[in-house]
CSV table of C-alpha atoms and ligand atoms in Angstrom, one decimal:
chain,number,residue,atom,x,y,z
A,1035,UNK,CA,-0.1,-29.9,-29.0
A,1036,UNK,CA,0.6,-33.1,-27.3
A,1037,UNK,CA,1.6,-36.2,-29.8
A,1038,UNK,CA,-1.4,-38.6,-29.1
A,1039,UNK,CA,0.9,-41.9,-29.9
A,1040,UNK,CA,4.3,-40.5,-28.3
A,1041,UNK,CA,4.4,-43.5,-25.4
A,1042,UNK,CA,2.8,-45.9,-28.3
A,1043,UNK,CA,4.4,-49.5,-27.6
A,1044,UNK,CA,4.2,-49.0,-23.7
A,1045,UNK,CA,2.8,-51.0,-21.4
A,1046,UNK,CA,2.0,-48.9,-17.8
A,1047,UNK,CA,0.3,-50.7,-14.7
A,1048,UNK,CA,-1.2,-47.6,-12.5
A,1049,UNK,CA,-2.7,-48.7,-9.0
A,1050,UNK,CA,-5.6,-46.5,-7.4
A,1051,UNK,CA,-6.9,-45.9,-11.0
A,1052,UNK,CA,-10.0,-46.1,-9.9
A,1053,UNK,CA,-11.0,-42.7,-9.6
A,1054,UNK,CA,-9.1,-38.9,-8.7
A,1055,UNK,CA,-5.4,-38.8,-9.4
A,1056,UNK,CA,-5.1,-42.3,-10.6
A,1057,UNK,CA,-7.9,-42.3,-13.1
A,1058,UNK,CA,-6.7,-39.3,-14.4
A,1059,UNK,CA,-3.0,-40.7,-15.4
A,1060,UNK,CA,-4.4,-43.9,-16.5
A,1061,UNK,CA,-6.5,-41.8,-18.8
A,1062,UNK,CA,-3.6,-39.6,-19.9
A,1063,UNK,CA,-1.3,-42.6,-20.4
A,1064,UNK,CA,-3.8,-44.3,-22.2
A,1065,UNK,CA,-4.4,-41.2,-24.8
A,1066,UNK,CA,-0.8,-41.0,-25.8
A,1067,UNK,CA,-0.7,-44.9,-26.7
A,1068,UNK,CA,-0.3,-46.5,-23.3
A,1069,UNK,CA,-1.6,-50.1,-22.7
A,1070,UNK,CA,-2.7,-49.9,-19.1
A,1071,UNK,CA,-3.6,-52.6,-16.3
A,1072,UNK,CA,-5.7,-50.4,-13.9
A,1073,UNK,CA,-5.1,-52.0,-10.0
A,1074,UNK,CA,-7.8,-51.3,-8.4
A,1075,UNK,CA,-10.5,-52.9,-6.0
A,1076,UNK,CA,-12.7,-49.8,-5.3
A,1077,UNK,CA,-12.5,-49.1,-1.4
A,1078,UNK,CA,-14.0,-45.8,0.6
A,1079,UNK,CA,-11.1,-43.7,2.1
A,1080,UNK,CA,-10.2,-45.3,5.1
A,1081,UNK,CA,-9.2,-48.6,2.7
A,1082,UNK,CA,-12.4,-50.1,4.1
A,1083,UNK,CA,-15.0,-51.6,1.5
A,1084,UNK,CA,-14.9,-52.7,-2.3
A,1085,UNK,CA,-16.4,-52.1,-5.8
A,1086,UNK,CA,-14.5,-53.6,-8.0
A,1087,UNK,CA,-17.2,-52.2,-10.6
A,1088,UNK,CA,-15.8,-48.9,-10.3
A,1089,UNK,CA,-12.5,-49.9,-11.9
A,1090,UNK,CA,-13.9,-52.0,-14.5
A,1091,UNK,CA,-16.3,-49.6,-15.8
A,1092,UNK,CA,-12.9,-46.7,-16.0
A,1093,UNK,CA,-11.1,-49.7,-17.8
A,1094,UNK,CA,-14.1,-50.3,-20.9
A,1095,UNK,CA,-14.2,-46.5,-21.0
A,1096,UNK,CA,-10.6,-46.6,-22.4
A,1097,UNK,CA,-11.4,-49.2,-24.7
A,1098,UNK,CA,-9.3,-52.5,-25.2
A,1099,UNK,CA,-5.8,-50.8,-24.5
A,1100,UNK,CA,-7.0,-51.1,-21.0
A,1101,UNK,CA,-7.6,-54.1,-18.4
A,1102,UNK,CA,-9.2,-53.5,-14.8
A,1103,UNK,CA,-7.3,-55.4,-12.1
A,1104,UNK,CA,-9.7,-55.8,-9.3
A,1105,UNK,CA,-8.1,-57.0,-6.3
A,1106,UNK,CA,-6.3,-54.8,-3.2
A,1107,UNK,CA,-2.4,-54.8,-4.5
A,1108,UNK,CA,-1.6,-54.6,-1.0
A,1109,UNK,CA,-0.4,-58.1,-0.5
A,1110,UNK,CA,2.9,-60.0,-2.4
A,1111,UNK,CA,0.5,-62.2,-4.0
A,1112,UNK,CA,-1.7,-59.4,-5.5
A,1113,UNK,CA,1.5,-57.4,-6.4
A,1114,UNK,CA,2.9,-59.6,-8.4
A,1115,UNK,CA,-0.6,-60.8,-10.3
A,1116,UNK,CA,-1.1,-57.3,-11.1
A,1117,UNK,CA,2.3,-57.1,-13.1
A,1118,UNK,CA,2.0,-60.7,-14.6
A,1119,UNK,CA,-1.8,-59.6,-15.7
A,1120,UNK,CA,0.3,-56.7,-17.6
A,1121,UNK,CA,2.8,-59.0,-19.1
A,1122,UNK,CA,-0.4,-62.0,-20.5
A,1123,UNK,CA,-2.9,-59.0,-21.7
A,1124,UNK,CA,-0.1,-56.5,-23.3
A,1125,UNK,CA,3.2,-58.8,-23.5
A,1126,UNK,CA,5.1,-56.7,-21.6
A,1127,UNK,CA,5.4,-53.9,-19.0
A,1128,UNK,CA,7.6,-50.7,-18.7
A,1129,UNK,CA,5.9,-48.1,-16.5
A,1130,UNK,CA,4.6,-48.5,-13.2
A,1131,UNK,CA,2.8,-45.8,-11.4
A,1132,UNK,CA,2.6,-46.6,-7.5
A,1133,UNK,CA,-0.5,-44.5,-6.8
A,1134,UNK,CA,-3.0,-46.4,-4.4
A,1135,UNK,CA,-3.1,-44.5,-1.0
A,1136,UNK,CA,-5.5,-44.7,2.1
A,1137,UNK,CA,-5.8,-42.2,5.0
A,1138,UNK,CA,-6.3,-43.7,8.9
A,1139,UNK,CA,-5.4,-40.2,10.6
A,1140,UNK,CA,-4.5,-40.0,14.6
A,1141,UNK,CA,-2.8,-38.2,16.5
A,1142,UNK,CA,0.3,-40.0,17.3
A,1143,UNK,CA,-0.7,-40.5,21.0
A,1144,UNK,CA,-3.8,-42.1,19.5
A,1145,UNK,CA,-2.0,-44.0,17.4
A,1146,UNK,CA,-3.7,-48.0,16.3
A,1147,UNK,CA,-1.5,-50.2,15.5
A,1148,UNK,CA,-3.9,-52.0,13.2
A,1149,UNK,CA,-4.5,-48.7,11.1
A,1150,UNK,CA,-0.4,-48.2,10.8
A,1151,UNK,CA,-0.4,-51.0,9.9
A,1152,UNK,CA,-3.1,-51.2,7.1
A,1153,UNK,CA,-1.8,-47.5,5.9
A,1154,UNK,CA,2.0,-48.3,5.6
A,1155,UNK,CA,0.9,-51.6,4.1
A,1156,UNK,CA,-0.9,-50.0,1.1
A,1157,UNK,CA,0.7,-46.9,0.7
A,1158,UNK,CA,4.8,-48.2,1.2
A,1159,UNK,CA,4.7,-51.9,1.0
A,1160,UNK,CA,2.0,-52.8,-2.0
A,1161,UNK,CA,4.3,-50.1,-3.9
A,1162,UNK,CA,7.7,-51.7,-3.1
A,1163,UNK,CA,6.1,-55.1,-3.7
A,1164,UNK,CA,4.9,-54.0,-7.6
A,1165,UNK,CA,8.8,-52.1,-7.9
A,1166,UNK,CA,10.2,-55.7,-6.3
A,1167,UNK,CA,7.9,-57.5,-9.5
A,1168,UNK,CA,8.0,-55.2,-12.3
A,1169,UNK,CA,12.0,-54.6,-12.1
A,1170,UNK,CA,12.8,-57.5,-12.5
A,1171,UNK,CA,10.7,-57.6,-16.2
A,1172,UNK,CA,12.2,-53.9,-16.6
A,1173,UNK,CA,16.0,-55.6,-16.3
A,1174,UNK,CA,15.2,-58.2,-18.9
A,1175,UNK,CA,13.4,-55.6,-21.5
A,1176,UNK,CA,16.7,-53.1,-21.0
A,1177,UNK,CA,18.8,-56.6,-22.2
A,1178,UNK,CA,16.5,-57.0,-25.2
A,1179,UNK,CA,16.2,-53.7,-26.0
A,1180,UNK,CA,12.3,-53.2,-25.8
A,1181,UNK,CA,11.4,-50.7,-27.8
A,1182,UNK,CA,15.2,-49.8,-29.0
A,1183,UNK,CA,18.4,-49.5,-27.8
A,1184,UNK,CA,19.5,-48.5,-25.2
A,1185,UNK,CA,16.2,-49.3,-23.6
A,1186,UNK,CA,14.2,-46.0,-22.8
A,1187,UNK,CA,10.5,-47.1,-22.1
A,1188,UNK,CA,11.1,-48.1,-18.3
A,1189,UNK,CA,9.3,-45.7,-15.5
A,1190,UNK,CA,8.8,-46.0,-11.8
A,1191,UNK,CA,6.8,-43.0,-10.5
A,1192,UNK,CA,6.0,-42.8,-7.4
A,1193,UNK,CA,3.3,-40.7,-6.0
A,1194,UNK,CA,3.9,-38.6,-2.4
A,1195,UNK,CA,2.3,-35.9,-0.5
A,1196,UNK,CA,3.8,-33.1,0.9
A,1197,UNK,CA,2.7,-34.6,4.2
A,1198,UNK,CA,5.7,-36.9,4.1
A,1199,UNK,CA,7.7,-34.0,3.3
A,1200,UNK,CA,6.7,-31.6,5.7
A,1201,UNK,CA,4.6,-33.0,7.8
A,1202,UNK,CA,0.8,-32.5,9.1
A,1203,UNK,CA,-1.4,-32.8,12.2
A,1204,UNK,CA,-3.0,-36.8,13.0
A,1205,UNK,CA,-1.1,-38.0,9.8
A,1206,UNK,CA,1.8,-40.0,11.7
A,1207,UNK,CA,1.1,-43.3,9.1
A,1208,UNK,CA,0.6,-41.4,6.1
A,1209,UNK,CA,3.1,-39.4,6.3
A,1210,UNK,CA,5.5,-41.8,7.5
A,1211,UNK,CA,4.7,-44.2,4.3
A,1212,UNK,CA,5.2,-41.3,2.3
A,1213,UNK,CA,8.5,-40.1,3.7
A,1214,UNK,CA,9.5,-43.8,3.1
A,1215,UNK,CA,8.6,-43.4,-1.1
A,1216,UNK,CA,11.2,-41.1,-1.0
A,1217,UNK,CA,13.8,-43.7,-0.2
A,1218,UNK,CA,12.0,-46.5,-2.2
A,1219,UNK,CA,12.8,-43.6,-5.5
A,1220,UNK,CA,15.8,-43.1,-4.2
A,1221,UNK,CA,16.7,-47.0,-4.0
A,1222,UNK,CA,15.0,-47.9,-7.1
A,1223,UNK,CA,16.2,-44.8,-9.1
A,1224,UNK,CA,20.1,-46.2,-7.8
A,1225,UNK,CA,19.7,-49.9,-8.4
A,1226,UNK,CA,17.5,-49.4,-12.1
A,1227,UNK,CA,20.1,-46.7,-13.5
A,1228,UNK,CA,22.2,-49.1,-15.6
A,1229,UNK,CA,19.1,-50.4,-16.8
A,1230,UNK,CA,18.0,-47.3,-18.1
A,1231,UNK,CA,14.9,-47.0,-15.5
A,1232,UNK,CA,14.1,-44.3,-14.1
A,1233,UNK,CA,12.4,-43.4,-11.0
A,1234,UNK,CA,10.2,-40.0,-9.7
A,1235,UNK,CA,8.3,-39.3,-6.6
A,1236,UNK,CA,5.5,-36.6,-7.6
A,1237,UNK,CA,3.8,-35.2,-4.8
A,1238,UNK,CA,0.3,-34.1,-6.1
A,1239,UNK,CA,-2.3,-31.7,-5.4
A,1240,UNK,CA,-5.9,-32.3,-6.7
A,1241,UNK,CA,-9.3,-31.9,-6.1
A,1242,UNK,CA,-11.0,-35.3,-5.3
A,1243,UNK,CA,-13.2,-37.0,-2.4
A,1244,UNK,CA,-10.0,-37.1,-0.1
A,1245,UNK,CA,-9.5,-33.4,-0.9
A,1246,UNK,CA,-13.2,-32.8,-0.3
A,1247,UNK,CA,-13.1,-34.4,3.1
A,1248,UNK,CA,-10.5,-32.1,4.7
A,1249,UNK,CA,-12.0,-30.4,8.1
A,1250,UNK,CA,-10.1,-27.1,8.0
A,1251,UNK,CA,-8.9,-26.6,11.8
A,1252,UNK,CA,-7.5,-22.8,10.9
A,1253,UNK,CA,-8.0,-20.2,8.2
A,1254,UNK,CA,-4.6,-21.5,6.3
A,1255,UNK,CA,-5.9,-25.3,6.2
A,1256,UNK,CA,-9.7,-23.7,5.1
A,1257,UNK,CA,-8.0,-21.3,2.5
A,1258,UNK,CA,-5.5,-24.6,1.6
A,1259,UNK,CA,-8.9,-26.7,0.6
A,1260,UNK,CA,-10.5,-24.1,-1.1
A,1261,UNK,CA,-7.6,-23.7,-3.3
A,1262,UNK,CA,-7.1,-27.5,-3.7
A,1263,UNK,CA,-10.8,-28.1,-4.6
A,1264,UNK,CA,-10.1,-25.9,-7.7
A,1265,UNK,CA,-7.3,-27.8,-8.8
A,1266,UNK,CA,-7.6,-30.5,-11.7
A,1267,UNK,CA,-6.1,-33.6,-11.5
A,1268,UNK,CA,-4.8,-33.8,-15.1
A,1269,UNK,CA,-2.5,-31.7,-14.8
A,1270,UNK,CA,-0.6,-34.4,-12.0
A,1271,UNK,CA,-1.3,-36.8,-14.8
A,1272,UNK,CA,0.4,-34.6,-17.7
A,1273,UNK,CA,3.1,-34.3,-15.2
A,1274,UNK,CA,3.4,-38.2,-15.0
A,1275,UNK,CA,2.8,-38.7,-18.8
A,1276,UNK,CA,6.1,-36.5,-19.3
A,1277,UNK,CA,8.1,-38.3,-17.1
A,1278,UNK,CA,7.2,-41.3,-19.2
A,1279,UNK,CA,8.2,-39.7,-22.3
A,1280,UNK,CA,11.5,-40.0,-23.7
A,1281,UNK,CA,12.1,-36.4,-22.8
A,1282,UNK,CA,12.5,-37.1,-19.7
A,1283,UNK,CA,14.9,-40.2,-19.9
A,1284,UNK,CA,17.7,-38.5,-17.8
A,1285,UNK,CA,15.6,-37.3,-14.9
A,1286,UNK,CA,15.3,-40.1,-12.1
A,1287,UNK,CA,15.5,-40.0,-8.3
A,1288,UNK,CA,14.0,-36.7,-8.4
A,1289,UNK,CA,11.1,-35.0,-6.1
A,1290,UNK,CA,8.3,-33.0,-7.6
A,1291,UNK,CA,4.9,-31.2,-6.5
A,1292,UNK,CA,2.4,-30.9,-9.4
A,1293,UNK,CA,-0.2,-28.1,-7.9
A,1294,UNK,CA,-2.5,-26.9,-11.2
A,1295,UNK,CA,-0.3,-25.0,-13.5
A,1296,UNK,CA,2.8,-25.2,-11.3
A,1297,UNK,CA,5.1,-27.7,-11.0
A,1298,UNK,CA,7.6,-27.6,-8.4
A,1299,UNK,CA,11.2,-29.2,-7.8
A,1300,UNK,CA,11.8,-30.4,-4.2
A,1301,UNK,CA,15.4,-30.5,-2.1
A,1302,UNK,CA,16.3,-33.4,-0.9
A,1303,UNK,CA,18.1,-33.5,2.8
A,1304,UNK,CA,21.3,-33.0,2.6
A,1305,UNK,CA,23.8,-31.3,5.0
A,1306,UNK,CA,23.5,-27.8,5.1
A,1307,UNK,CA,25.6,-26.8,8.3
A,1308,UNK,CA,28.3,-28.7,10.3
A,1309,UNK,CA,30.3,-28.5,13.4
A,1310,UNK,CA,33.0,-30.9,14.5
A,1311,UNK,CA,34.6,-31.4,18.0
A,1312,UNK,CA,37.9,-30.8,18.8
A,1313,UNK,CA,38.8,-34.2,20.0
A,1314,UNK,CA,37.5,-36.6,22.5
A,1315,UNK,CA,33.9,-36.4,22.8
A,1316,UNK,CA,31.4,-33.2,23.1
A,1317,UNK,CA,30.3,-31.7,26.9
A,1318,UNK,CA,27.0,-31.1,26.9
A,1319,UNK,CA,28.1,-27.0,26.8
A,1320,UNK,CA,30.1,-27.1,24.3
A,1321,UNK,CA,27.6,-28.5,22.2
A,1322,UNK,CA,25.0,-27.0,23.4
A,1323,UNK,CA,26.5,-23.8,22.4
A,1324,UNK,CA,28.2,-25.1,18.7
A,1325,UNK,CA,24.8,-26.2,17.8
A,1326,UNK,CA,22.9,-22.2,19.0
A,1327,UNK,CA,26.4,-20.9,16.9
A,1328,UNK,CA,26.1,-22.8,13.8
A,1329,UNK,CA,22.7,-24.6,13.8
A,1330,UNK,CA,19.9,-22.6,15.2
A,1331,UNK,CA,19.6,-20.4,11.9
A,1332,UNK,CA,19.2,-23.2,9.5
A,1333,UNK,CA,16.7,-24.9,11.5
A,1334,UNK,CA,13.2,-25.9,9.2
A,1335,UNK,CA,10.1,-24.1,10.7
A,1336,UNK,CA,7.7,-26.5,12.1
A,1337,UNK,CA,4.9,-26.1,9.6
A,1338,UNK,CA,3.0,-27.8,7.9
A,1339,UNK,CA,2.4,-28.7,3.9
A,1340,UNK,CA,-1.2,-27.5,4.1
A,1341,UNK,CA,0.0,-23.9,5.9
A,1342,UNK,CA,2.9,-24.0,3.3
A,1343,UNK,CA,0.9,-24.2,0.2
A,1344,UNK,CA,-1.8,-22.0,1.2
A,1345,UNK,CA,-1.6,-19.4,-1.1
A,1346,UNK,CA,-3.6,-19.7,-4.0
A,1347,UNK,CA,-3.0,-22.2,-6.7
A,1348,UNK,CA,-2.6,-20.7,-10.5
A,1349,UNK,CA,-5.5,-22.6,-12.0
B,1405,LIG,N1,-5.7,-35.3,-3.8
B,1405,LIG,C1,-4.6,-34.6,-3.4
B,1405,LIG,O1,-4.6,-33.4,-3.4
B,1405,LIG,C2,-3.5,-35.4,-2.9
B,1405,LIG,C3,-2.5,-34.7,-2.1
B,1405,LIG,C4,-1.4,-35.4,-1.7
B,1405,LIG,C5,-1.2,-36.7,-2.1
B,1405,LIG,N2,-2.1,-37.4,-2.8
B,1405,LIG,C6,-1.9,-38.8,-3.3
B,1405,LIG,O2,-2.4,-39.0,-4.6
B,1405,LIG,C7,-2.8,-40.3,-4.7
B,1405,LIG,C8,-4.2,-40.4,-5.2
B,1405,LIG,O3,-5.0,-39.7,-4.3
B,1405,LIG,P1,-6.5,-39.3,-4.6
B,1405,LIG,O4,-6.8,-38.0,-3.9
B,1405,LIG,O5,-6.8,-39.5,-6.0
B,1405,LIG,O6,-7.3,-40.5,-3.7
B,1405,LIG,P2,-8.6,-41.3,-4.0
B,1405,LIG,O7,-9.0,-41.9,-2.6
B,1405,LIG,O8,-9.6,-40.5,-4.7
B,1405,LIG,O9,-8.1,-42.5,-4.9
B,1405,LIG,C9,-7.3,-43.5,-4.3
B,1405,LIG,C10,-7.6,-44.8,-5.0
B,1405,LIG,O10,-6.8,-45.8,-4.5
B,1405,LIG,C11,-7.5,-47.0,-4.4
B,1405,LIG,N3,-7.0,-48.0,-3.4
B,1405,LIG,C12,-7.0,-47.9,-2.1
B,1405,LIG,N4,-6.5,-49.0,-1.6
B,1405,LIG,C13,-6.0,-49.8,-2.6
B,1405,LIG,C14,-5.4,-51.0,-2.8
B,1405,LIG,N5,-5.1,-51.8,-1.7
B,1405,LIG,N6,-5.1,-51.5,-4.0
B,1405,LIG,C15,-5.4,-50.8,-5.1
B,1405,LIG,N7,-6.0,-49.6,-5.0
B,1405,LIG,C16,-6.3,-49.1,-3.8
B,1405,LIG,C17,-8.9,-46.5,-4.0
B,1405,LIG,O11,-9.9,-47.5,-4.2
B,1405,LIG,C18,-9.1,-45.3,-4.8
B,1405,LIG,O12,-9.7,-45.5,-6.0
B,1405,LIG,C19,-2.6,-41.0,-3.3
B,1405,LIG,O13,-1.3,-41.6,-3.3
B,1405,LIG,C20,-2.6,-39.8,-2.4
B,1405,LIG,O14,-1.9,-40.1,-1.2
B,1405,LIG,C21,-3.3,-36.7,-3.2
């Protein structure tokens, strides 16, 4: 049975906690004690639109340990309100759950710069502005001890997609922010470890409206949604709340996938064959032939996430 007050003292800010992934954490945080700023203004998919009502009626539905933050986090103004609206409501903040995403998908030779622009802007940038706002904050509670010494309430999770992992069809910008969390974890989990912060990238699965709105193309994407649409999205958000808890105080800079009742650990790139010259510089035939000798069986299939996780999830 889960302790309901085990991250009691806590203060989280999640973005996109509007609805799907995000709502569920916030509500998960929020059960086991969490004070929570939820960042969120309520746009359709595409990042188009707003209802800031949406947010604001998850926030009273917590109940006072929660506060709806209505506005797009997407610019270094909004980032940094969000966190100080954290710091005025709840004194404080130690978890930050970078969450907010929006899909523009193309096909990279139909690529707008406009929608790159707007999808790498809210799914990379918003979430390195918040990390840029909230460390600093993070630093300064590790030298007062917040919550004990050594400090142990700080969190940075980050949530990915497989797409930036693996790959997928039309989802150049998506993908590409989401590739580029993996270095923001990695950075963040570097430059926060003598505070004692940690930082996680969690790549979920769930079912929610973006879920819903995948047109399979093939019987592995089809068989990949029907899967998907069965999964809930608490069990991301238990996923997240245990990286919060102190259990998890040594784990940082780490990938995971969350899919139902599995969790997975991800490799990270790292050398896995090598071949070195003799001297001077390669011919063309020499290296074509090291790489065939020593390369060719270690290279990654060119598949994608959604025909990688097609088999069905354990629900
Ligand atoms: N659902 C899945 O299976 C799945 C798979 C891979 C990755 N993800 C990731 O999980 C996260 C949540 O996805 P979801 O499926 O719940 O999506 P969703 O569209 O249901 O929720 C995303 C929320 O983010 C909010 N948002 C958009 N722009 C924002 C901005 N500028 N500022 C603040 N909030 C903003 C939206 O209003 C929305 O409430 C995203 O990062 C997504 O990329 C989800």
């Amino acid at each position: 049975m889960t302790d309901t007050q085990a991250l009691k003292g806590r203060v989280a800010l999640v973005t996109g906690a509007a609805q799907g992934i995000g709502k569920a954490i916030a509500e998960v945080l929020a059960a086991r004690g969490t004070q929570i700023v939820l960042a969120d203004p309520g746009t359709s998919i595409d990042g188009s639109g707003a209802d800031p009502k949406l947010v604001e009626s998850v926030a009273s539905k917590i109940g006072p340990s929660a506060t709806a933050f209505g506005e797009s986090i997407a610019t270094p103004s909004a980032a940094t309100a969000a966190v100080e609206t954290a710091v005025r409501k709840f004194g404080g903040i130690d978890i930050v759950v970078n969450n907010a995403a929006i899909l523009r998908d193309a096909l990279v030779f139909k690529l707008e710069p406009r929608d790159w622009e707007a999808v790498i802007r809210t799914n990379l940038t918003a979430a390195a502005l918040i990390t840029a706002a909230a460390t600093p904050i993070l630093r300064d509670n590790a030298k007062a001890g917040r919550g004990g010494t050594p400090y142990g309430w700080g969190r940075i999770v980050n949530i990915g997609s497989t797409a930036g992992l693996y790959g997928n069809f039309g989802q150049a910008s998506y993908a590409s922010a989401k590739a580029g969390l993996m270095g923001l974890t990695r950075v963040t989990a570097l430059d926060m470890s003598r505070s004692g912060v940690t930082a996680n990238l969690v790549a979920p699965f769930a079912a929610t409206r973006v879920t819903e709105t995948i047109k399979p193309a093939n019987d592995a994407q089809a068989k990949y949604k029907a899967g998907a649409m069965s999964v809930s999205a608490r069990h991301v958000a238990n996923f997240v709340a245990f990286l919060c808890s102190p259990s998890a105080q040594k784990i940082s800079g780490q990938v995971f996938g969350v899919r139902a009742r599995e969790v997975f650990l991800f490799q990270q790139p790292r050398p896995i064959a090598r071949i070195v010259n003799g001297g001077g510089e390669w011919t063309d035939d020499d290296l074509a032939a090291s790489v065939t000798q020593a390369f060719n069986p270690h290279f990654t299939a060119l598949t994608t996430d959604l025909e990688s996780f097609s088999t069905d999830p354990i629900v």
